[in-house]
């Protein structure tokens, strides 16, 4: 569990600078450093445990069914990177304290840095690839924040966006690769994947997987042709560059390559992709570094070149190559971080980073100059420096490979060429900045920086020298631990010594050094040559690509999403028709072998009425009142259809709902236009007509095919258990209130919600109310006709009695809560219509929302009551009783449940209609008498 | 009989879909209602057609399938709630947006032709 605290501490540390921003600047820096320092101590304390086993694991189950666990894994490689991340991170915190000016928010930078540190630690410590990927994306996001720290500068914003786009896109490719790896091996756990290297390499998906993973690696580690984002990321504050673009983020790609080395390496494809990319990157980076006048630009291209070198080493696929790669990761991190910090000091003191103006710094800041020169020598690979050792190993490895057959000599030659350029730009860094005459036109006079700003540089430069002089003592054990983790436990023979005798690598180094000096002192000729090429601006090219992408996305969006709901519906229905039509094509015969019912006259007449009603609704749809009347004809016939085919419950329900719907739509029509304008284009009418005929045809065919085939219904269960289990003869009602009672409870809840939603929609709504119909005829002046009022009043008790009767008999005969509720509602609505809302309000003092609530509560409590008897929710109970005079009768818990249904239905229906009706009556305009 | 029933379902669906594709809210509501009639009839038919089967226990030996009936019964009630909600939404949209087009704004093309008339 100690392991989990290593990434967790910096995460908590991200809060520290925000909370402590009131403290002084120095105190803030110290407070921020506490938690990462603690994490570093924890990391170091885990080393003894690594002696016995190859890795330490810590796991928390998260979604085990999906193979997602929170899983941390600590081995030599993770140890090395954790030390780099935390150690250099601490130095950067100290350095940034003196780098930032008083206007810059230190707390913000520190919070971002801590977040980034967490993400990096998450990558190197993850034991699960999906988890690793999440942290990987987190580094992209936090580095976006860091590069864009000076968000008022447009180059910072652009650089940040470019870095995020390139690394983020690579991250998506990596996710694809990880998912494929998971499919191939059946697990996302690193241990499993590392152990199944042979399985992965033999798999048909190996090439795709490798390319996807490498896309992620190359974008992150700025490999050619994705290297362009790194120089633009130099818009970041220098502490950020020192941290992200030398020691950590760009190394995340290399880390992943090292991490998956046992699983993916060792094939021709690996060699071709990795080593050739690395070789190209190394040469391109080293060449362009020479022409950069910006101090940080030179370092950025040098970083690209060194990253290429390490990639090439991994690509060679030899064991010693992997060791050399790990070694160079350490060395590059130390000398490049110190060089960036030195460049930051010079920038800070001179006010510019242009090397054409910064000259002769040796006189102004000799101490810093000495430190920077040592680091630059390490970068060039001069003996007694750490860079020399790993470069020697690199040269030796390029001689060992034979991938290019008889042309294999090209690789060491090109490596030496890159070495020459590397020496040349290092020499330029030293000579241009610290010697070469006097500074030109500097904004301020440079002098030595504050004491503590140099401390991080001193520490790193000291490490360069110590590693360079006593390699096996200082870095030997760490290198061995990390390399054996990369190689899966087997470590090759190697010796970390300064002197190996006079051999080919040494001669290559000497050639590189002499050649580099020669190139530097003839630089004018090379500059003149390079000037003939038009300058390629990666930023503009990138912006062009992004703009084109946005333009094409907009184009596509405008075609798909033009804001027309009609078009969306057409597309969806078209898709439905295609899918259903296709499966109907597979059906050989439309008619099945089930015996069909004979036709009779009544049925034909009903069908004719139904079809005429439906078609008339369509034809007269622009005259809305007529369409509504036609619609109600259809509704009534549907109710008759239910009655005809042995479904009295449905017939009753449909009949009452039809009445309620008609009243509702009539009321709504009062507020809507009476006519629909003729606005559809003829082509659209034709399109809609054909589509609806196709869909209607499909629905009819499906119905016919279904009805003429026999089936094995599950209803027998309900028929058998209805009487014994639910105590009712009306199986439909027993299903509603008992077997599927929970569904019904959900349904009345939905009904209540819809009614309350309508209540809210109507609240505060002000609508235009016409004073007459579409033809200009005024409304009837007799608001409440006497005949209707009288009849409705006398009908009311009868109607209520009917609804009670329907409710009570519902369990055994057609009826039930739904139908009874609707009947009651219709009876009351008739009163509303006949007497007016105000008249009813004075007499019926029921608050409908409360009635809905009570109904749902009653049904729920009925269901919950069964818990008292230790039964599951909604278990029903019934019994038969004898009463003198009345005789035998039945009591069932389903009745109270049905009462809840009844109350909800009454409440909902009346809430909707009474509210809507009230709007029409309160301020209805009255037509004047026409004389 | 089954063929006749299927034709009715088809006609109801076709009429409903056509009205559903109109540009103004009220025809859409009417279309939705027609479509739900068609769907209810279709669902009901999954229990197959019975001329004179018993609706309750004890009234005969041949029973109508109660399950589709229970489903359709709830579908009718919920269908009413949905129709009510949609039509009130249409009213609200007209009140807030000033027109009764389904997109909330009348397409320019239509405005042109209305002015011309």
Coordinates of C-alpha atoms in Angstrom, one line a residue, chain A residues 475-925:
Chain A
X475 CA 24.8 4.8 -11.3
X476 CA 25.7 1.2 -11.7
X477 CA 23.1 -0.4 -9.4
X478 CA 20.3 1.8 -10.6
X479 CA 21.1 1.1 -14.2
X480 CA 21.3 -2.6 -13.5
X481 CA 17.9 -2.7 -11.8
X482 CA 16.2 -0.6 -14.5
X483 CA 17.8 -2.5 -17.4
X484 CA 16.9 -5.9 -16.1
X485 CA 13.3 -4.7 -15.7
X486 CA 13.3 -3.7 -19.4
X487 CA 14.9 -7.0 -20.5
X488 CA 12.7 -9.2 -18.4
X489 CA 15.3 -10.1 -15.9
X490 CA 18.3 -11.1 -18.0
X491 CA 21.1 -8.7 -17.9
X492 CA 23.9 -8.8 -20.5
X493 CA 27.6 -8.4 -19.7
X494 CA 28.7 -4.8 -19.8
X495 CA 31.3 -2.7 -18.1
X496 CA 30.8 1.0 -17.1
X497 CA 34.3 2.3 -17.5
X498 CA 35.9 5.5 -19.0
X499 CA 38.6 3.7 -20.8
X500 CA 38.1 0.5 -22.9
X501 CA 41.3 0.9 -24.9
X502 CA 41.6 2.2 -28.4
X503 CA 38.6 0.7 -30.3
X504 CA 36.2 1.7 -33.1
X505 CA 33.7 3.5 -30.9
X506 CA 36.5 5.7 -29.5
X507 CA 37.6 6.5 -33.0
X508 CA 34.0 7.4 -33.9
X509 CA 33.9 9.7 -31.0
X510 CA 37.1 11.4 -32.0
X511 CA 35.9 11.8 -35.6
X512 CA 32.7 13.3 -34.2
X513 CA 34.6 15.8 -32.1
X514 CA 37.0 16.9 -34.7
X515 CA 34.3 17.0 -37.4
X516 CA 32.1 19.0 -35.1
X517 CA 34.7 21.6 -34.4
X518 CA 35.4 21.8 -38.2
X519 CA 31.7 22.2 -39.0
X520 CA 31.3 24.9 -36.3
X521 CA 34.2 27.0 -37.6
X522 CA 33.0 26.7 -41.2
X523 CA 29.4 27.4 -40.1
X524 CA 29.1 30.5 -42.3
X525 CA 29.2 28.3 -45.4
X526 CA 26.6 25.9 -44.1
X527 CA 24.3 28.8 -43.0
X528 CA 24.6 30.3 -46.5
X529 CA 23.7 26.9 -47.9
X530 CA 20.7 26.4 -45.6
X531 CA 19.5 29.9 -46.4
X532 CA 18.7 28.9 -50.0
X533 CA 15.8 26.7 -48.6
X534 CA 12.5 28.5 -47.9
X535 CA 11.9 28.4 -44.2
X536 CA 9.3 25.9 -43.2
X537 CA 7.0 27.2 -40.6
X538 CA 5.5 24.2 -38.8
X539 CA 3.1 26.5 -36.9
X540 CA 1.4 27.9 -40.0
X541 CA 1.2 24.5 -41.7
X542 CA -0.3 23.1 -38.5
X543 CA -2.9 25.9 -38.3
X544 CA -3.7 25.3 -42.0
X545 CA -4.4 21.7 -41.4
X546 CA -6.5 22.4 -38.3
X547 CA -8.5 25.1 -40.2
X548 CA -9.1 22.7 -43.1
X549 CA -10.3 20.0 -40.6
X550 CA -12.7 22.4 -38.9
X551 CA -14.0 23.5 -42.3
X552 CA -14.7 20.0 -43.4
X553 CA -16.3 19.1 -40.1
X554 CA -18.5 22.1 -40.4
X555 CA -19.4 21.2 -43.9
X556 CA -20.4 17.7 -42.8
X557 CA -22.3 18.9 -39.8
X558 CA -24.3 21.3 -41.9
X559 CA -25.3 18.5 -44.2
X560 CA -26.3 16.1 -41.4
X561 CA -27.6 18.5 -38.8
X562 CA -29.4 21.4 -40.5
X563 CA -31.8 21.9 -37.6
X564 CA -34.8 20.4 -39.3
X565 CA -36.6 17.8 -37.2
X566 CA -38.5 16.6 -40.2
X567 CA -35.3 15.6 -41.9
X568 CA -34.0 13.8 -38.9
X569 CA -37.3 11.9 -38.6
X570 CA -37.2 11.0 -42.3
X571 CA -33.7 9.7 -42.0
X572 CA -34.6 7.6 -38.9
X573 CA -37.7 6.2 -40.4
X574 CA -35.8 5.4 -43.6
X575 CA -33.3 3.5 -41.7
X576 CA -36.0 1.6 -39.8
X577 CA -37.7 0.7 -43.2
X578 CA -34.4 -0.5 -44.6
X579 CA -33.6 -2.7 -41.5
X580 CA -37.1 -4.2 -41.3
X581 CA -37.5 -4.5 -45.0
X582 CA -34.2 -6.4 -45.3
X583 CA -35.3 -8.9 -42.7
X584 CA -38.7 -9.3 -44.3
X585 CA -36.9 -10.2 -47.5
X586 CA -35.6 -13.3 -45.8
X587 CA -39.1 -14.5 -45.0
X588 CA -40.1 -16.8 -47.8
X589 CA -43.9 -16.9 -47.4
X590 CA -45.9 -14.1 -46.0
X591 CA -48.8 -16.2 -44.9
X592 CA -48.3 -18.9 -42.2
X593 CA -50.2 -22.1 -41.7
X594 CA -52.4 -21.0 -38.8
X595 CA -56.1 -21.4 -39.6
X596 CA -57.6 -18.0 -40.3
X597 CA -60.9 -16.6 -39.1
X598 CA -63.6 -16.2 -41.8
X599 CA -64.6 -12.7 -43.0
X600 CA -68.0 -11.3 -42.2
X601 CA -70.0 -8.2 -43.2
X602 CA -69.7 -6.4 -39.9
X603 CA -65.9 -6.7 -39.9
X604 CA -65.7 -5.4 -43.5
X605 CA -67.9 -2.5 -42.6
X606 CA -65.7 -1.7 -39.6
X607 CA -62.5 -1.9 -41.5
X608 CA -63.9 0.4 -44.2
X609 CA -64.9 2.9 -41.6
X610 CA -61.5 2.7 -40.0
X611 CA -59.6 3.2 -43.2
X612 CA -61.8 6.0 -44.5
X613 CA -61.4 7.7 -41.1
X614 CA -57.6 7.4 -41.2
X615 CA -57.3 8.6 -44.8
X616 CA -59.8 11.4 -44.2
X617 CA -57.7 12.6 -41.3
X618 CA -54.7 12.8 -43.6
X619 CA -56.6 14.5 -46.4
X620 CA -58.3 17.1 -44.2
X621 CA -55.3 17.5 -42.0
X622 CA -54.9 21.2 -42.9
X623 CA -58.4 21.9 -41.6
X624 CA -57.7 20.9 -38.1
X625 CA -61.2 20.6 -36.6
X626 CA -62.3 18.3 -39.4
X627 CA -59.1 16.2 -38.9
X628 CA -59.9 15.9 -35.2
X629 CA -63.4 14.6 -35.9
X630 CA -62.1 12.1 -38.3
X631 CA -59.5 11.0 -35.8
X632 CA -62.2 10.4 -33.2
X633 CA -64.1 8.2 -35.7
X634 CA -60.9 6.1 -36.0
X635 CA -60.6 5.9 -32.2
X636 CA -64.2 4.7 -31.8
X637 CA -63.8 2.0 -34.4
X638 CA -60.6 0.9 -32.7
X639 CA -62.6 0.5 -29.5
X640 CA -65.1 -1.6 -31.4
X641 CA -62.3 -3.7 -32.8
X642 CA -61.2 -4.5 -29.3
X643 CA -64.7 -5.5 -28.3
X644 CA -65.1 -7.6 -31.4
X645 CA -62.0 -9.7 -30.7
X646 CA -62.8 -10.6 -27.1
X647 CA -61.1 -7.8 -25.2
X648 CA -63.8 -5.9 -23.3
X649 CA -61.3 -4.3 -20.9
X650 CA -59.5 -2.7 -23.8
X651 CA -62.7 -1.6 -25.5
X652 CA -63.8 0.2 -22.3
X653 CA -60.5 1.8 -21.8
X654 CA -60.2 2.9 -25.4
X655 CA -63.7 4.3 -25.4
X656 CA -63.1 6.5 -22.3
X657 CA -59.6 7.6 -23.4
X658 CA -61.0 8.5 -26.8
X659 CA -63.5 10.9 -25.1
X660 CA -60.8 12.4 -22.9
X661 CA -58.4 12.8 -25.8
X662 CA -60.9 14.5 -28.0
X663 CA -61.8 17.0 -25.3
X664 CA -58.1 17.6 -24.7
X665 CA -57.2 18.2 -28.4
X666 CA -60.3 20.4 -28.8
X667 CA -59.1 22.6 -25.9
X668 CA -55.6 22.7 -27.3
X669 CA -56.8 23.6 -30.7
X670 CA -58.4 26.7 -29.2
X671 CA -54.9 28.1 -28.6
X672 CA -53.3 26.8 -31.8
X673 CA -54.0 27.9 -35.4
X674 CA -57.2 26.4 -36.8
X675 CA -55.6 25.8 -40.2
X676 CA -52.3 24.5 -41.3
X677 CA -50.6 26.6 -44.0
X678 CA -49.9 24.9 -47.3
X679 CA -46.1 24.9 -47.0
X680 CA -44.7 21.5 -47.8
X681 CA -42.9 21.4 -51.2
X682 CA -44.4 18.9 -53.6
X683 CA -41.2 16.9 -53.6
X684 CA -41.4 16.6 -49.8
X685 CA -45.0 15.5 -50.0
X686 CA -44.1 12.9 -52.5
X687 CA -41.2 11.8 -50.3
X688 CA -43.3 11.6 -47.1
X689 CA -46.1 9.9 -48.9
X690 CA -43.9 7.1 -50.3
X691 CA -42.0 6.7 -47.0
X692 CA -45.3 6.4 -45.0
X693 CA -46.8 3.9 -47.6
X694 CA -43.6 1.8 -47.4
X695 CA -43.7 1.8 -43.6
X696 CA -47.4 1.1 -43.5
X697 CA -46.9 -1.7 -45.9
X698 CA -44.2 -3.2 -43.8
X699 CA -46.2 -2.9 -40.6
X700 CA -49.2 -4.6 -42.4
X701 CA -47.0 -7.4 -43.7
X702 CA -45.4 -8.0 -40.3
X703 CA -48.9 -8.1 -38.7
X704 CA -50.2 -10.5 -41.3
X705 CA -47.1 -12.8 -41.1
X706 CA -47.4 -12.8 -37.3
X707 CA -51.1 -13.4 -37.0
X708 CA -51.0 -16.4 -39.5
X709 CA -48.4 -18.2 -37.5
X710 CA -48.9 -20.3 -34.4
X711 CA -47.1 -19.5 -31.3
X712 CA -46.6 -20.7 -27.8
X713 CA -47.7 -18.0 -25.4
X714 CA -46.5 -17.6 -21.8
X715 CA -50.0 -16.6 -20.9
X716 CA -51.0 -20.1 -19.7
X717 CA -49.1 -19.4 -16.5
X718 CA -51.3 -16.3 -15.9
X719 CA -54.5 -18.2 -16.8
X720 CA -53.7 -21.0 -14.4
X721 CA -52.5 -18.9 -11.4
X722 CA -54.9 -16.0 -11.7
X723 CA -57.6 -17.5 -9.5
X724 CA -55.4 -19.4 -7.1
X725 CA -52.6 -16.8 -6.8
X726 CA -54.3 -13.5 -7.4
X727 CA -57.8 -14.2 -6.4
X728 CA -59.4 -12.8 -9.5
X729 CA -61.2 -14.1 -12.6
X730 CA -60.3 -11.1 -14.8
X731 CA -56.9 -12.2 -15.7
X732 CA -56.1 -8.8 -17.4
X733 CA -56.8 -7.0 -14.2
X734 CA -54.9 -9.5 -12.1
X735 CA -51.9 -9.1 -14.4
X736 CA -52.1 -5.3 -13.9
X737 CA -52.5 -5.2 -10.2
X738 CA -50.7 -8.4 -9.1
X739 CA -48.4 -10.3 -11.5
X740 CA -47.0 -7.2 -13.1
X741 CA -48.0 -4.8 -10.3
X742 CA -44.6 -3.3 -10.2
X743 CA -44.9 -2.2 -13.8
X744 CA -48.2 -0.7 -13.1
X745 CA -46.8 1.2 -10.2
X746 CA -44.1 2.6 -12.5
X747 CA -46.8 3.5 -15.1
X748 CA -49.0 5.5 -12.7
X749 CA -45.8 7.3 -11.6
X750 CA -45.1 8.2 -15.2
X751 CA -48.7 9.3 -15.6
X752 CA -48.4 11.5 -12.5
X753 CA -45.1 13.0 -13.7
X754 CA -46.6 13.8 -17.1
X755 CA -49.6 15.5 -15.5
X756 CA -47.3 17.5 -13.2
X757 CA -45.1 18.4 -16.1
X758 CA -48.1 19.7 -18.0
X759 CA -49.2 21.7 -14.9
X760 CA -45.8 23.4 -14.9
X761 CA -45.8 24.0 -18.7
X762 CA -49.1 25.7 -18.4
X763 CA -48.0 27.9 -15.5
X764 CA -47.5 31.4 -16.6
X765 CA -48.4 30.7 -20.2
X766 CA -50.1 33.5 -22.0
X767 CA -51.5 32.7 -25.4
X768 CA -53.4 34.6 -28.0
X769 CA -57.1 33.6 -27.9
X770 CA -59.0 34.0 -31.1
X771 CA -62.5 35.4 -30.9
X772 CA -63.9 33.1 -33.5
X773 CA -63.1 30.2 -35.7
X774 CA -61.0 30.1 -38.8
X775 CA -63.9 31.4 -41.0
X776 CA -64.5 34.3 -38.7
X777 CA -67.6 33.0 -37.0
X778 CA -67.8 34.1 -33.4
X779 CA -68.0 31.6 -30.5
X780 CA -71.4 30.8 -29.2
X781 CA -72.5 33.5 -26.6
X782 CA -74.3 31.0 -24.5
X783 CA -71.4 29.8 -22.4
X784 CA -73.1 27.2 -20.3
X785 CA -76.2 25.9 -22.1
X786 CA -78.9 25.2 -19.7
X787 CA -79.8 21.8 -21.2
X788 CA -76.3 20.6 -20.9
X789 CA -76.0 21.9 -17.3
X790 CA -79.2 20.3 -16.2
X791 CA -78.6 16.9 -17.8
X792 CA -75.0 16.7 -16.7
X793 CA -76.0 17.4 -13.1
X794 CA -78.5 14.6 -13.1
X795 CA -76.2 12.3 -14.9
X796 CA -73.3 12.8 -12.4
X797 CA -74.5 10.5 -9.6
X798 CA -75.3 7.8 -12.1
X799 CA -71.9 8.2 -13.7
X800 CA -70.1 8.0 -10.4
X801 CA -72.1 5.0 -9.4
X802 CA -71.1 3.3 -12.7
X803 CA -67.4 4.1 -12.0
X804 CA -67.7 2.6 -8.5
X805 CA -69.4 -0.5 -10.0
X806 CA -66.7 -0.8 -12.6
X807 CA -64.0 -0.4 -10.0
X808 CA -65.4 -3.0 -7.6
X809 CA -66.1 -5.7 -10.1
X810 CA -62.8 -5.1 -11.9
X811 CA -61.0 -8.0 -10.2
X812 CA -63.4 -10.6 -11.5
X813 CA -65.2 -9.0 -14.4
X814 CA -64.0 -6.5 -17.1
X815 CA -63.2 -3.2 -15.3
X816 CA -60.7 -2.0 -12.8
X817 CA -58.9 1.1 -11.5
X818 CA -57.8 2.5 -14.8
X819 CA -61.3 2.3 -16.4
X820 CA -63.1 3.4 -13.3
X821 CA -60.7 6.4 -12.9
X822 CA -61.3 7.5 -16.5
X823 CA -65.0 7.2 -16.1
X824 CA -65.0 9.3 -13.0
X825 CA -62.8 11.8 -14.8
X826 CA -65.1 12.1 -17.8
X827 CA -68.1 12.5 -15.5
X828 CA -66.4 15.4 -13.7
X829 CA -65.1 17.0 -16.9
X830 CA -68.7 17.1 -18.2
X831 CA -69.5 19.2 -15.1
X832 CA -66.6 21.5 -15.9
X833 CA -67.8 21.9 -19.4
X834 CA -71.4 22.5 -18.5
X835 CA -70.9 24.7 -15.4
X836 CA -67.5 26.3 -15.9
X837 CA -64.3 26.0 -14.0
X838 CA -65.1 28.6 -11.3
X839 CA -68.4 26.9 -10.5
X840 CA -66.6 23.6 -10.1
X841 CA -63.8 25.1 -8.1
X842 CA -66.2 26.3 -5.4
X843 CA -67.7 22.8 -5.2
X844 CA -64.9 20.3 -5.7
X845 CA -62.2 21.2 -3.3
X846 CA -59.7 18.5 -4.3
X847 CA -56.2 19.5 -5.0
X848 CA -55.3 17.3 -7.9
X849 CA -51.5 17.2 -7.5
X850 CA -52.1 16.0 -4.0
X851 CA -54.6 13.4 -5.2
X852 CA -51.9 12.0 -7.6
X853 CA -49.4 11.9 -4.8
X854 CA -51.8 10.1 -2.5
X855 CA -52.7 7.6 -5.2
X856 CA -49.0 6.7 -5.9
X857 CA -48.3 6.6 -2.1
X858 CA -51.3 4.3 -1.5
X859 CA -50.2 1.8 -4.2
X860 CA -46.6 1.9 -2.9
X861 CA -47.7 1.4 0.7
X862 CA -49.9 -1.5 -0.4
X863 CA -46.8 -3.1 -1.9
X864 CA -44.6 -2.3 1.1
X865 CA -47.2 -3.7 3.5
X866 CA -46.2 -7.2 2.4
X867 CA -42.8 -6.6 3.9
X868 CA -44.5 -6.6 7.3
X869 CA -45.4 -10.2 6.7
X870 CA -41.9 -11.0 5.5
X871 CA -42.9 -11.3 1.9
X872 CA -41.4 -9.6 -1.1
X873 CA -42.6 -6.2 -2.3
X874 CA -46.2 -6.3 -3.8
X875 CA -47.0 -9.8 -2.7
X876 CA -50.8 -9.9 -2.8
X877 CA -53.2 -11.2 -0.3
X878 CA -56.9 -12.1 -0.5
X879 CA -59.7 -13.8 1.4
X880 CA -63.4 -14.6 1.3
X881 CA -65.7 -13.5 4.0
X882 CA -69.4 -14.0 4.9
X883 CA -71.5 -11.1 6.0
X884 CA -75.1 -11.6 7.0
X885 CA -77.6 -10.1 4.5
X886 CA -74.9 -9.3 1.9
X887 CA -73.6 -12.8 1.5
X888 CA -70.1 -13.9 0.6
X889 CA -67.6 -11.3 -0.7
X890 CA -64.0 -11.1 -1.4
X891 CA -61.3 -8.8 0.0
X892 CA -57.9 -8.5 -1.6
X893 CA -54.9 -6.3 -1.1
X894 CA -55.0 -5.8 -4.8
X895 CA -58.0 -3.7 -4.3
X896 CA -56.2 -1.0 -2.3
X897 CA -53.5 -1.1 -5.0
X898 CA -56.1 -0.6 -7.6
X899 CA -57.6 2.3 -5.5
X900 CA -54.2 4.0 -5.8
X901 CA -54.3 3.5 -9.5
X902 CA -57.8 4.9 -9.6
X903 CA -56.8 8.0 -7.6
X904 CA -53.8 8.7 -9.8
X905 CA -55.8 8.4 -13.0
X906 CA -58.5 10.7 -11.8
X907 CA -56.0 13.2 -10.4
X908 CA -53.9 13.2 -13.6
X909 CA -56.7 13.5 -16.0
X910 CA -58.4 16.3 -14.2
X911 CA -55.2 18.1 -13.4
X912 CA -54.5 18.3 -17.2
X913 CA -58.0 19.1 -18.4
X914 CA -59.1 21.4 -15.7
X915 CA -56.0 23.5 -16.0
X916 CA -56.2 23.7 -19.7
X917 CA -59.9 24.4 -19.5
X918 CA -59.4 27.2 -17.0
X919 CA -57.2 29.0 -19.5
X920 CA -60.0 29.1 -22.0
X921 CA -62.6 30.4 -19.6
X922 CA -60.8 33.0 -17.5
X923 CA -60.3 35.7 -20.1
X924 CA -62.2 34.5 -23.1
X925 CA -62.8 37.3 -25.6

